[in-house]
Amino acid sequence: MMPRAIFLILLSAALFAGCSAEQFSEEEKRLIGQLRLSQLGPLPPDPSNAVADNPAAAAFGEALFFDTRLSGDGTVSCATCHLPDRQFQDDLALAQGVGVTDRRTMPLADVSHGQWFFWDGRKDSLWAQALGPLEDAREHAGNRTAFAHLVAAQYRQDYEGLFGPLPDLSALPEDASPLGTAQQQAAWATMDEDQRGEIDAIFANIGKVIAAFQRTVAHEETRFDRFAETLLAGHEPEGDAAFNSLEIEGLKLFIGKANCVDCHNGPRFTDDFFHNTGVPAVPGLPEDRGRAQAVDKVLADPFNCLGPYSDAKGEGCDELRFMVRDSHEFERAFKTPSLRGAASRPPYMHSGQIATLEDVIDQYSRAPEAPAGHSELRGVIFTDRGRAALIAFLKTLDGPLSVGGATR
């Protein structure tokens, strides 16, 4: 029998053996190359937001992002759920603002590379997405005229430097909104059409500057990226770029047998589309049909790309104009999240139904039937080592973020 000390030395040597390009086929290297952060490219323009890439707008948006006065009770800001030191999410199964929501907080890094926002894609721009929580009774629980009064009192110079003079708000109710409490809706009804339009324009512009700030939140290079760049250059990875045998095995599973790359593809490890993966419903929460219930919402949204507050003026709104509107595949289909940083932000899925990465792999291995609609999963059998290998690889996707070009 081999002495235990010698066995451990040999095991360690095998586990931390270096990687050579010959370990990967040309097809595997092609797939790995597509996942590198360097392939992400510049931010796509947002024609619906004229200040999307304006530094002054980003600075104004950052101030609003952290301002708890942008809520009904003065205790909730965007950063309440989108914590900068936790990848701009909150580690909770269900987001908590003024109350508790039905879904998990999504991280913000590089989200502006996508086309649809929220887990169900009910918003078609980052600025329209930013508006939703502000009036949601469980999140910020605020209202439109209150936001306008706050901007006029505290941020007039910032606002007018970007959008021109604010209208006279002195005759408007302190609290009014078409989506607020009964009293706020009644106050909104007392306002004439021009007044409502002025408030809606201010409200839209609040979303636009918050989006300008969010567009500056980006992923930084990870161990995987350093490994992939070295591998594709034909060199032997060194230092933290060197993968051990378990990480290599996990990468091979990810792009091969496990089929993860089918949906988690590209430099952000997401296809930005919607899939039913048989995720269980959460007892006690309302039925959640995912994308199936969101298509009508994005079409009816007055703040969408084709709406009166969009700077696109009907141009450059092809995603909205030509989106798939009726598909049985949308039933309980939710947006594919990015896997960058995912290893360190449990729980998982749209309502935090799955606690650990091990449980996620078991879900994909068992491929259970969906509570509604049709699951796309095709069960994969994993050994214990295979599970460990996938998790080891996913941990190589953890890395820092940058905000406004500065690493955090």
GROMACS .gro file of C-alpha atoms in nm:
model
  408
    1MET     CA    1   0.000   0.000   0.000
    2MET     CA    2   0.127   0.349  -0.088
    3PRO     CA    3   0.219   0.556   0.218
    4ARG     CA    4  -0.037   0.831   0.284
    5ALA     CA    5   0.222   1.110   0.264
    6ILE     CA    6   0.337   0.997  -0.082
    7PHE     CA    7  -0.024   0.961  -0.196
    8LEU     CA    8  -0.105   1.316  -0.088
    9ILE     CA    9   0.203   1.451  -0.265
   10LEU     CA   10   0.106   1.274  -0.589
   11LEU     CA   11  -0.256   1.388  -0.555
   12SER     CA   12  -0.147   1.746  -0.501
   13ALA     CA   13   0.086   1.730  -0.798
   14ALA     CA   14  -0.194   1.598  -1.019
   15LEU     CA   15  -0.443   1.853  -0.893
   16PHE     CA   16  -0.216   2.150  -0.952
   17ALA     CA   17  -0.058   2.028  -1.270
   18GLY     CA   18  -0.018   2.304  -1.524
   19CYS     CA   19  -0.225   2.343  -1.837
   20SER     CA   20  -0.100   2.313  -2.190
   21ALA     CA   21  -0.285   2.414  -2.505
   22GLU     CA   22  -0.280   2.051  -2.617
   23GLN     CA   23  -0.535   1.968  -2.345
   24PHE     CA   24  -0.801   2.152  -2.544
   25SER     CA   25  -0.936   2.081  -2.891
   26GLU     CA   26  -0.959   2.359  -3.147
   27GLU     CA   27  -1.337   2.372  -3.093
   28GLU     CA   28  -1.289   2.401  -2.717
   29LYS     CA   29  -1.041   2.683  -2.766
   30ARG     CA   30  -1.285   2.858  -2.996
   31LEU     CA   31  -1.558   2.841  -2.730
   32ILE     CA   32  -1.319   2.953  -2.456
   33GLY     CA   33  -1.210   3.246  -2.671
   34GLN     CA   34  -1.570   3.368  -2.701
   35LEU     CA   35  -1.603   3.384  -2.320
   36ARG     CA   36  -1.312   3.622  -2.260
   37LEU     CA   37  -1.403   3.961  -2.115
   38SER     CA   38  -1.183   4.123  -2.380
   39GLN     CA   39  -1.443   4.015  -2.638
   40LEU     CA   40  -1.720   4.219  -2.475
   41GLY     CA   41  -1.658   4.534  -2.672
   42PRO     CA   42  -1.773   4.888  -2.592
   43LEU     CA   43  -2.111   4.967  -2.442
   44PRO     CA   44  -2.382   4.976  -2.707
   45PRO     CA   45  -2.543   5.320  -2.738
   46ASP     CA   46  -2.889   5.377  -2.597
   47PRO     CA   47  -3.071   5.594  -2.849
   48SER     CA   48  -3.361   5.633  -2.606
   49ASN     CA   49  -3.135   5.808  -2.352
   50ALA     CA   50  -2.953   6.116  -2.478
   51VAL     CA   51  -2.745   6.146  -2.159
   52ALA     CA   52  -2.657   5.776  -2.130
   53ASP     CA   53  -2.284   5.837  -2.160
   54ASN     CA   54  -2.264   6.191  -2.024
   55PRO     CA   55  -2.023   6.206  -1.724
   56ALA     CA   56  -2.227   6.482  -1.560
   57ALA     CA   57  -2.538   6.267  -1.588
   58ALA     CA   58  -2.352   5.971  -1.437
   59ALA     CA   59  -2.240   6.187  -1.142
   60PHE     CA   60  -2.596   6.314  -1.089
   61GLY     CA   61  -2.727   5.958  -1.120
   62GLU     CA   62  -2.476   5.832  -0.863
   63ALA     CA   63  -2.599   6.091  -0.613
   64LEU     CA   64  -2.959   5.981  -0.670
   65PHE     CA   65  -2.861   5.613  -0.653
   66PHE     CA   66  -2.749   5.658  -0.291
   67ASP     CA   67  -3.016   5.910  -0.183
   68THR     CA   68  -3.267   5.757   0.060
   69ARG     CA   69  -3.494   6.059   0.011
   70LEU     CA   70  -3.589   5.894  -0.317
   71SER     CA   71  -3.837   5.678  -0.124
   72GLY     CA   72  -4.169   5.717   0.051
   73ASP     CA   73  -4.035   5.687   0.404
   74GLY     CA   74  -3.684   5.826   0.349
   75THR     CA   75  -3.508   5.498   0.431
   76VAL     CA   76  -3.458   5.328   0.095
   77SER     CA   77  -3.219   5.410  -0.189
   78CYS     CA   78  -3.124   5.209  -0.495
   79ALA     CA   79  -2.815   5.103  -0.299
   80THR     CA   80  -3.034   4.945  -0.030
   81CYS     CA   81  -3.073   4.642  -0.256
   82HIS     CA   82  -2.784   4.705  -0.495
   83LEU     CA   83  -2.495   4.703  -0.247
   84PRO     CA   84  -2.171   4.820  -0.413
   85ASP     CA   85  -1.953   4.590  -0.203
   86ARG     CA   86  -2.170   4.287  -0.291
   87GLN     CA   87  -2.167   4.316  -0.671
   88PHE     CA   88  -2.458   4.562  -0.651
   89GLN     CA   89  -2.697   4.298  -0.513
   90ASP     CA   90  -2.805   4.205  -0.159
   91ASP     CA   91  -2.751   3.829  -0.100
   92LEU     CA   92  -3.121   3.786  -0.016
   93ALA     CA   93  -3.363   3.539  -0.174
   94LEU     CA   94  -3.622   3.817  -0.208
   95ALA     CA   95  -3.530   4.184  -0.229
   96GLN     CA   96  -3.629   4.400   0.068
   97GLY     CA   97  -3.702   4.769   0.044
   98VAL     CA   98  -3.995   4.924   0.229
   99GLY     CA   99  -4.141   4.573   0.210
  100VAL     CA  100  -4.047   4.232   0.071
  101THR     CA  101  -4.070   4.170  -0.305
  102ASP     CA  102  -4.134   3.850  -0.502
  103ARG     CA  103  -3.794   3.829  -0.672
  104ARG     CA  104  -3.420   3.832  -0.618
  105THR     CA  105  -3.212   4.148  -0.670
  106MET     CA  106  -3.005   4.124  -0.987
  107PRO     CA  107  -2.642   4.251  -0.992
  108LEU     CA  108  -2.571   4.553  -1.212
  109ALA     CA  109  -2.226   4.506  -1.367
  110ASP     CA  110  -2.241   4.532  -1.746
  111VAL     CA  111  -2.620   4.490  -1.753
  112SER     CA  112  -2.646   4.771  -2.007
  113HIS     CA  113  -2.506   4.534  -2.268
  114GLY     CA  114  -2.843   4.356  -2.259
  115GLN     CA  115  -3.170   4.436  -2.436
  116TRP     CA  116  -3.430   4.354  -2.171
  117PHE     CA  117  -3.437   4.429  -1.798
  118PHE     CA  118  -3.575   4.263  -1.486
  119TRP     CA  119  -3.600   3.885  -1.459
  120ASP     CA  120  -3.893   3.888  -1.704
  121GLY     CA  121  -3.769   4.162  -1.939
  122ARG     CA  122  -4.067   4.391  -1.880
  123LYS     CA  123  -3.852   4.700  -1.944
  124ASP     CA  124  -3.658   4.766  -2.265
  125SER     CA  125  -3.398   5.012  -2.134
  126LEU     CA  126  -3.192   5.058  -1.822
  127TRP     CA  127  -3.349   5.397  -1.753
  128ALA     CA  128  -3.704   5.262  -1.781
  129GLN     CA  129  -3.602   4.979  -1.548
  130ALA     CA  130  -3.474   5.229  -1.291
  131LEU     CA  131  -3.819   5.390  -1.271
  132GLY     CA  132  -4.006   5.073  -1.173
  133PRO     CA  133  -3.876   5.029  -0.815
  134LEU     CA  134  -3.918   5.400  -0.736
  135GLU     CA  135  -4.298   5.370  -0.732
  136ASP     CA  136  -4.330   5.005  -0.628
  137ALA     CA  137  -4.500   4.992  -0.288
  138ARG     CA  138  -4.261   4.720  -0.167
  139GLU     CA  139  -3.942   4.885  -0.290
  140HIS     CA  140  -3.906   5.265  -0.273
  141ALA     CA  141  -4.279   5.333  -0.232
  142GLY     CA  142  -4.232   5.686  -0.365
  143ASN     CA  143  -4.436   5.897  -0.607
  144ARG     CA  144  -4.367   6.116  -0.907
  145THR     CA  145  -4.445   6.465  -0.781
  146ALA     CA  146  -4.247   6.398  -0.461
  147PHE     CA  147  -3.948   6.302  -0.675
  148ALA     CA  148  -3.989   6.616  -0.885
  149HIS     CA  149  -4.005   6.836  -0.573
  150LEU     CA  150  -3.691   6.665  -0.438
  151VAL     CA  151  -3.502   6.733  -0.762
  152ALA     CA  152  -3.616   7.098  -0.762
  153ALA     CA  153  -3.512   7.151  -0.401
  154GLN     CA  154  -3.189   6.953  -0.387
  155TYR     CA  155  -3.061   6.893  -0.740
  156ARG     CA  156  -3.184   7.188  -0.948
  157GLN     CA  157  -2.842   7.286  -1.082
  158ASP     CA  158  -2.752   6.927  -1.175
  159TYR     CA  159  -3.086   6.873  -1.345
  160GLU     CA  160  -3.104   7.202  -1.534
  161GLY     CA  161  -2.746   7.167  -1.653
  162LEU     CA  162  -2.854   6.855  -1.841
  163PHE     CA  163  -3.221   6.904  -1.927
  164GLY     CA  164  -3.292   7.276  -1.914
  165PRO     CA  165  -3.515   7.475  -1.677
  166LEU     CA  166  -3.750   7.291  -1.446
  167PRO     CA  167  -4.118   7.389  -1.471
  168ASP     CA  168  -4.287   7.575  -1.188
  169LEU     CA  169  -4.396   7.305  -0.942
  170SER     CA  170  -4.537   7.534  -0.674
  171ALA     CA  171  -4.901   7.462  -0.759
  172LEU     CA  172  -4.860   7.085  -0.779
  173PRO     CA  173  -4.943   6.837  -0.502
  174GLU     CA  174  -4.655   6.722  -0.283
  175ASP     CA  175  -4.753   6.359  -0.339
  176ALA     CA  176  -4.921   6.241  -0.659
  177SER     CA  177  -4.878   5.946  -0.893
  178PRO     CA  178  -5.088   5.733  -1.131
  179LEU     CA  179  -4.948   5.422  -0.956
  180GLY     CA  180  -4.940   5.525  -0.591
  181THR     CA  181  -5.185   5.507  -0.304
  182ALA     CA  182  -5.551   5.596  -0.350
  183GLN     CA  183  -5.478   5.946  -0.219
  184GLN     CA  184  -5.183   5.988  -0.456
  185GLN     CA  185  -5.389   5.870  -0.751
  186ALA     CA  186  -5.668   6.111  -0.656
  187ALA     CA  187  -5.415   6.395  -0.640
  188TRP     CA  188  -5.280   6.293  -0.981
  189ALA     CA  189  -5.633   6.313  -1.121
  190THR     CA  190  -5.655   6.680  -1.015
  191MET     CA  191  -5.358   6.770  -1.236
  192ASP     CA  192  -5.413   6.869  -1.599
  193GLU     CA  193  -5.252   6.687  -1.892
  194ASP     CA  194  -4.967   6.937  -1.931
  195GLN     CA  195  -4.876   6.914  -1.564
  196ARG     CA  196  -4.874   6.536  -1.577
  197GLY     CA  197  -4.653   6.547  -1.885
  198GLU     CA  198  -4.406   6.779  -1.711
  199ILE     CA  199  -4.384   6.550  -1.410
  200ASP     CA  200  -4.349   6.241  -1.629
  201ALA     CA  201  -4.063   6.408  -1.816
  202ILE     CA  202  -3.881   6.481  -1.489
  203PHE     CA  203  -3.948   6.126  -1.373
  204ALA     CA  204  -3.808   5.986  -1.700
  205ASN     CA  205  -3.499   6.205  -1.668
  206ILE     CA  206  -3.439   6.073  -1.315
  207GLY     CA  207  -3.429   5.725  -1.466
  208LYS     CA  208  -3.196   5.839  -1.742
  209VAL     CA  209  -2.931   5.978  -1.506
  210ILE     CA  210  -2.950   5.674  -1.277
  211ALA     CA  211  -2.897   5.460  -1.586
  212ALA     CA  212  -2.600   5.675  -1.686
  213PHE     CA  213  -2.441   5.589  -1.351
  214GLN     CA  214  -2.529   5.220  -1.380
  215ARG     CA  215  -2.365   5.208  -1.722
  216THR     CA  216  -2.033   5.281  -1.552
  217VAL     CA  217  -2.053   4.962  -1.340
  218ALA     CA  218  -1.847   4.697  -1.517
  219HIS     CA  219  -1.674   4.366  -1.462
  220GLU     CA  220  -1.298   4.355  -1.435
  221GLU     CA  221  -1.071   4.073  -1.553
  222THR     CA  222  -1.087   3.747  -1.355
  223ARG     CA  223  -0.861   3.443  -1.322
  224PHE     CA  224  -1.057   3.282  -1.605
  225ASP     CA  225  -0.986   3.574  -1.837
  226ARG     CA  226  -0.614   3.564  -1.761
  227PHE     CA  227  -0.613   3.188  -1.817
  228ALA     CA  228  -0.806   3.215  -2.144
  229GLU     CA  229  -0.594   3.497  -2.286
  230THR     CA  230  -0.275   3.305  -2.213
  231LEU     CA  231  -0.416   2.982  -2.351
  232LEU     CA  232  -0.533   3.147  -2.675
  233ALA     CA  233  -0.194   3.314  -2.713
  234GLY     CA  234  -0.035   2.968  -2.705
  235HIS     CA  235   0.156   3.028  -2.381
  236GLU     CA  236   0.171   2.830  -2.058
  237PRO     CA  237  -0.049   3.002  -1.793
  238GLU     CA  238   0.146   3.108  -1.486
  239GLY     CA  239   0.063   3.249  -1.144
  240ASP     CA  240  -0.308   3.282  -1.072
  241ALA     CA  241  -0.377   3.236  -1.444
  242ALA     CA  242  -0.277   2.872  -1.413
  243PHE     CA  243  -0.574   2.639  -1.368
  244ASN     CA  244  -0.543   2.322  -1.164
  245SER     CA  245  -0.675   1.994  -1.303
  246LEU     CA  246  -1.013   2.031  -1.128
  247GLU     CA  247  -1.070   2.379  -1.276
  248ILE     CA  248  -0.972   2.253  -1.621
  249GLU     CA  249  -1.212   1.964  -1.587
  250GLY     CA  250  -1.488   2.205  -1.482
  251LEU     CA  251  -1.422   2.430  -1.780
  252LYS     CA  252  -1.437   2.133  -2.014
  253LEU     CA  253  -1.768   2.026  -1.859
  254PHE     CA  254  -1.903   2.381  -1.883
  255ILE     CA  255  -1.837   2.411  -2.257
  256GLY     CA  256  -1.907   2.044  -2.325
  257LYS     CA  257  -2.111   1.769  -2.163
  258ALA     CA  258  -2.290   1.991  -1.908
  259ASN     CA  259  -2.430   2.216  -2.185
  260CYS     CA  260  -2.394   2.526  -1.962
  261VAL     CA  261  -2.256   2.730  -2.251
  262ASP     CA  262  -2.580   2.683  -2.445
  263CYS     CA  263  -2.733   2.968  -2.240
  264HIS     CA  264  -2.437   3.105  -2.044
  265ASN     CA  265  -2.237   3.213  -2.346
  266GLY     CA  266  -2.045   3.520  -2.456
  267PRO     CA  267  -1.816   3.740  -2.243
  268ARG     CA  268  -2.089   3.802  -1.985
  269PHE     CA  269  -2.179   3.432  -1.964
  270THR     CA  270  -2.541   3.500  -2.059
  271ASP     CA  271  -2.742   3.493  -2.379
  272ASP     CA  272  -2.972   3.766  -2.237
  273PHE     CA  273  -3.273   3.555  -2.329
  274PHE     CA  274  -3.547   3.383  -2.132
  275HIS     CA  275  -3.560   3.015  -2.046
  276ASN     CA  276  -3.780   2.779  -1.848
  277THR     CA  277  -3.546   2.555  -1.647
  278GLY     CA  278  -3.803   2.392  -1.423
  279VAL     CA  279  -3.729   2.614  -1.124
  280PRO     CA  280  -3.982   2.541  -0.848
  281ALA     CA  281  -4.242   2.795  -0.745
  282VAL     CA  282  -4.210   2.957  -0.404
  283PRO     CA  283  -4.491   2.861  -0.166
  284GLY     CA  284  -4.692   3.163  -0.062
  285LEU     CA  285  -4.589   3.386  -0.352
  286PRO     CA  286  -4.827   3.477  -0.636
  287GLU     CA  287  -4.803   3.280  -0.959
  288ASP     CA  288  -4.506   3.404  -1.160
  289ARG     CA  289  -4.531   3.334  -1.534
  290GLY     CA  290  -4.203   3.509  -1.616
  291ARG     CA  291  -4.162   3.640  -1.969
  292ALA     CA  292  -4.514   3.527  -2.063
  293GLN     CA  293  -4.667   3.802  -1.848
  294ALA     CA  294  -4.409   4.067  -1.935
  295VAL     CA  295  -4.453   4.113  -2.310
  296ASP     CA  296  -4.776   4.311  -2.277
  297LYS     CA  297  -4.621   4.518  -1.998
  298VAL     CA  298  -4.323   4.633  -2.202
  299LEU     CA  299  -4.547   4.717  -2.498
  300ALA     CA  300  -4.782   4.924  -2.280
  301ASP     CA  301  -4.506   5.104  -2.090
  302PRO     CA  302  -4.518   5.482  -2.162
  303PHE     CA  303  -4.144   5.492  -2.087
  304ASN     CA  304  -4.045   5.236  -2.352
  305CYS     CA  305  -3.827   5.315  -2.653
  306LEU     CA  306  -4.125   5.410  -2.868
  307GLY     CA  307  -4.288   5.623  -2.597
  308PRO     CA  308  -4.311   6.002  -2.569
  309TYR     CA  309  -4.023   6.028  -2.318
  310SER     CA  310  -3.774   5.832  -2.525
  311ASP     CA  311  -3.501   6.030  -2.699
  312ALA     CA  312  -3.504   5.778  -2.984
  313LYS     CA  313  -3.823   5.928  -3.128
  314GLY     CA  314  -3.909   5.597  -3.288
  315GLU     CA  315  -3.562   5.540  -3.433
  316GLY     CA  316  -3.335   5.259  -3.316
  317CYS     CA  317  -3.611   5.071  -3.133
  318ASP     CA  318  -3.588   4.751  -3.337
  319GLU     CA  319  -3.571   4.520  -3.033
  320LEU     CA  320  -3.909   4.646  -2.915
  321ARG     CA  321  -4.064   4.675  -3.258
  322PHE     CA  322  -3.970   4.325  -3.371
  323MET     CA  323  -3.959   4.130  -3.044
  324VAL     CA  324  -4.126   3.790  -3.021
  325ARG     CA  325  -4.466   3.857  -2.868
  326ASP     CA  326  -4.642   3.523  -2.845
  327SER     CA  327  -4.451   3.209  -2.766
  328HIS     CA  328  -4.545   2.907  -2.555
  329GLU     CA  329  -4.175   2.890  -2.462
  330PHE     CA  330  -4.216   3.207  -2.256
  331GLU     CA  331  -4.429   3.039  -1.988
  332ARG     CA  332  -4.223   3.056  -1.664
  333ALA     CA  333  -3.920   3.161  -1.868
  334PHE     CA  334  -3.678   3.389  -1.686
  335LYS     CA  335  -3.373   3.583  -1.798
  336THR     CA  336  -3.039   3.403  -1.800
  337PRO     CA  337  -2.822   3.571  -1.536
  338SER     CA  338  -2.454   3.639  -1.590
  339LEU     CA  339  -2.228   3.386  -1.418
  340ARG     CA  340  -1.951   3.636  -1.359
  341GLY     CA  341  -1.926   3.659  -0.981
  342ALA     CA  342  -2.214   3.413  -0.937
  343ALA     CA  343  -2.015   3.169  -0.722
  344SER     CA  344  -2.005   3.422  -0.437
  345ARG     CA  345  -2.363   3.547  -0.449
  346PRO     CA  346  -2.604   3.274  -0.338
  347PRO     CA  347  -2.894   3.204  -0.331
  348TYR     CA  348  -2.986   3.140  -0.692
  349MET     CA  349  -3.272   3.171  -0.943
  350HIS     CA  350  -3.530   3.447  -0.982
  351SER     CA  351  -3.672   3.413  -0.631
  352GLY     CA  352  -3.375   3.259  -0.454
  353GLN     CA  353  -3.531   2.912  -0.464
  354ILE     CA  354  -3.198   2.728  -0.475
  355ALA     CA  355  -2.954   2.780  -0.190
  356THR     CA  356  -2.614   2.663  -0.321
  357LEU     CA  357  -2.422   2.594  -0.638
  358GLU     CA  358  -2.430   2.224  -0.550
  359ASP     CA  359  -2.810   2.242  -0.544
  360VAL     CA  360  -2.813   2.429  -0.876
  361ILE     CA  361  -2.610   2.151  -1.037
  362ASP     CA  362  -2.848   1.892  -0.888
  363GLN     CA  363  -3.142   2.086  -1.039
  364TYR     CA  364  -2.983   2.074  -1.382
  365SER     CA  365  -2.888   1.711  -1.334
  366ARG     CA  366  -3.237   1.597  -1.231
  367ALA     CA  367  -3.414   1.818  -1.488
  368PRO     CA  368  -3.750   1.817  -1.306
  369GLU     CA  369  -4.069   1.906  -1.484
  370ALA     CA  370  -4.159   2.274  -1.468
  371PRO     CA  371  -4.448   2.393  -1.247
  372ALA     CA  372  -4.595   2.535  -1.570
  373GLY     CA  373  -4.485   2.546  -1.931
  374HIS     CA  374  -4.207   2.324  -2.059
  375SER     CA  375  -3.859   2.298  -1.906
  376GLU     CA  376  -3.570   2.315  -2.151
  377LEU     CA  377  -3.341   2.105  -1.930
  378ARG     CA  378  -3.216   1.773  -2.060
  379GLY     CA  379  -3.073   1.602  -1.749
  380VAL     CA  380  -2.698   1.550  -1.720
  381ILE     CA  381  -2.548   1.291  -1.486
  382PHE     CA  382  -2.262   1.432  -1.277
  383THR     CA  383  -2.019   1.245  -1.060
  384ASP     CA  384  -1.920   1.398  -0.726
  385ARG     CA  385  -1.595   1.505  -0.888
  386GLY     CA  386  -1.783   1.656  -1.180
  387ARG     CA  387  -1.991   1.869  -0.944
  388ALA     CA  388  -1.678   1.981  -0.762
  389ALA     CA  389  -1.507   2.056  -1.094
  390LEU     CA  390  -1.789   2.276  -1.221
  391ILE     CA  391  -1.795   2.471  -0.897
  392ALA     CA  392  -1.417   2.509  -0.901
  393PHE     CA  393  -1.441   2.655  -1.252
  394LEU     CA  394  -1.727   2.890  -1.163
  395LYS     CA  395  -1.516   3.033  -0.880
  396THR     CA  396  -1.257   3.143  -1.138
  397LEU     CA  397  -1.524   3.386  -1.269
  398ASP     CA  398  -1.518   3.587  -0.944
  399GLY     CA  399  -1.340   3.921  -0.972
  400PRO     CA  400  -1.355   4.292  -0.894
  401LEU     CA  401  -1.588   4.549  -1.046
  402SER     CA  402  -1.511   4.896  -1.170
  403VAL     CA  403  -1.738   5.196  -1.122
  404GLY     CA  404  -1.674   5.496  -1.338
  405GLY     CA  405  -1.346   5.337  -1.444
  406ALA     CA  406  -1.217   5.292  -1.087
  407THR     CA  407  -1.179   4.941  -0.946
  408ARG     CA  408  -1.376   4.858  -0.632
   0.00000   0.00000   0.00000
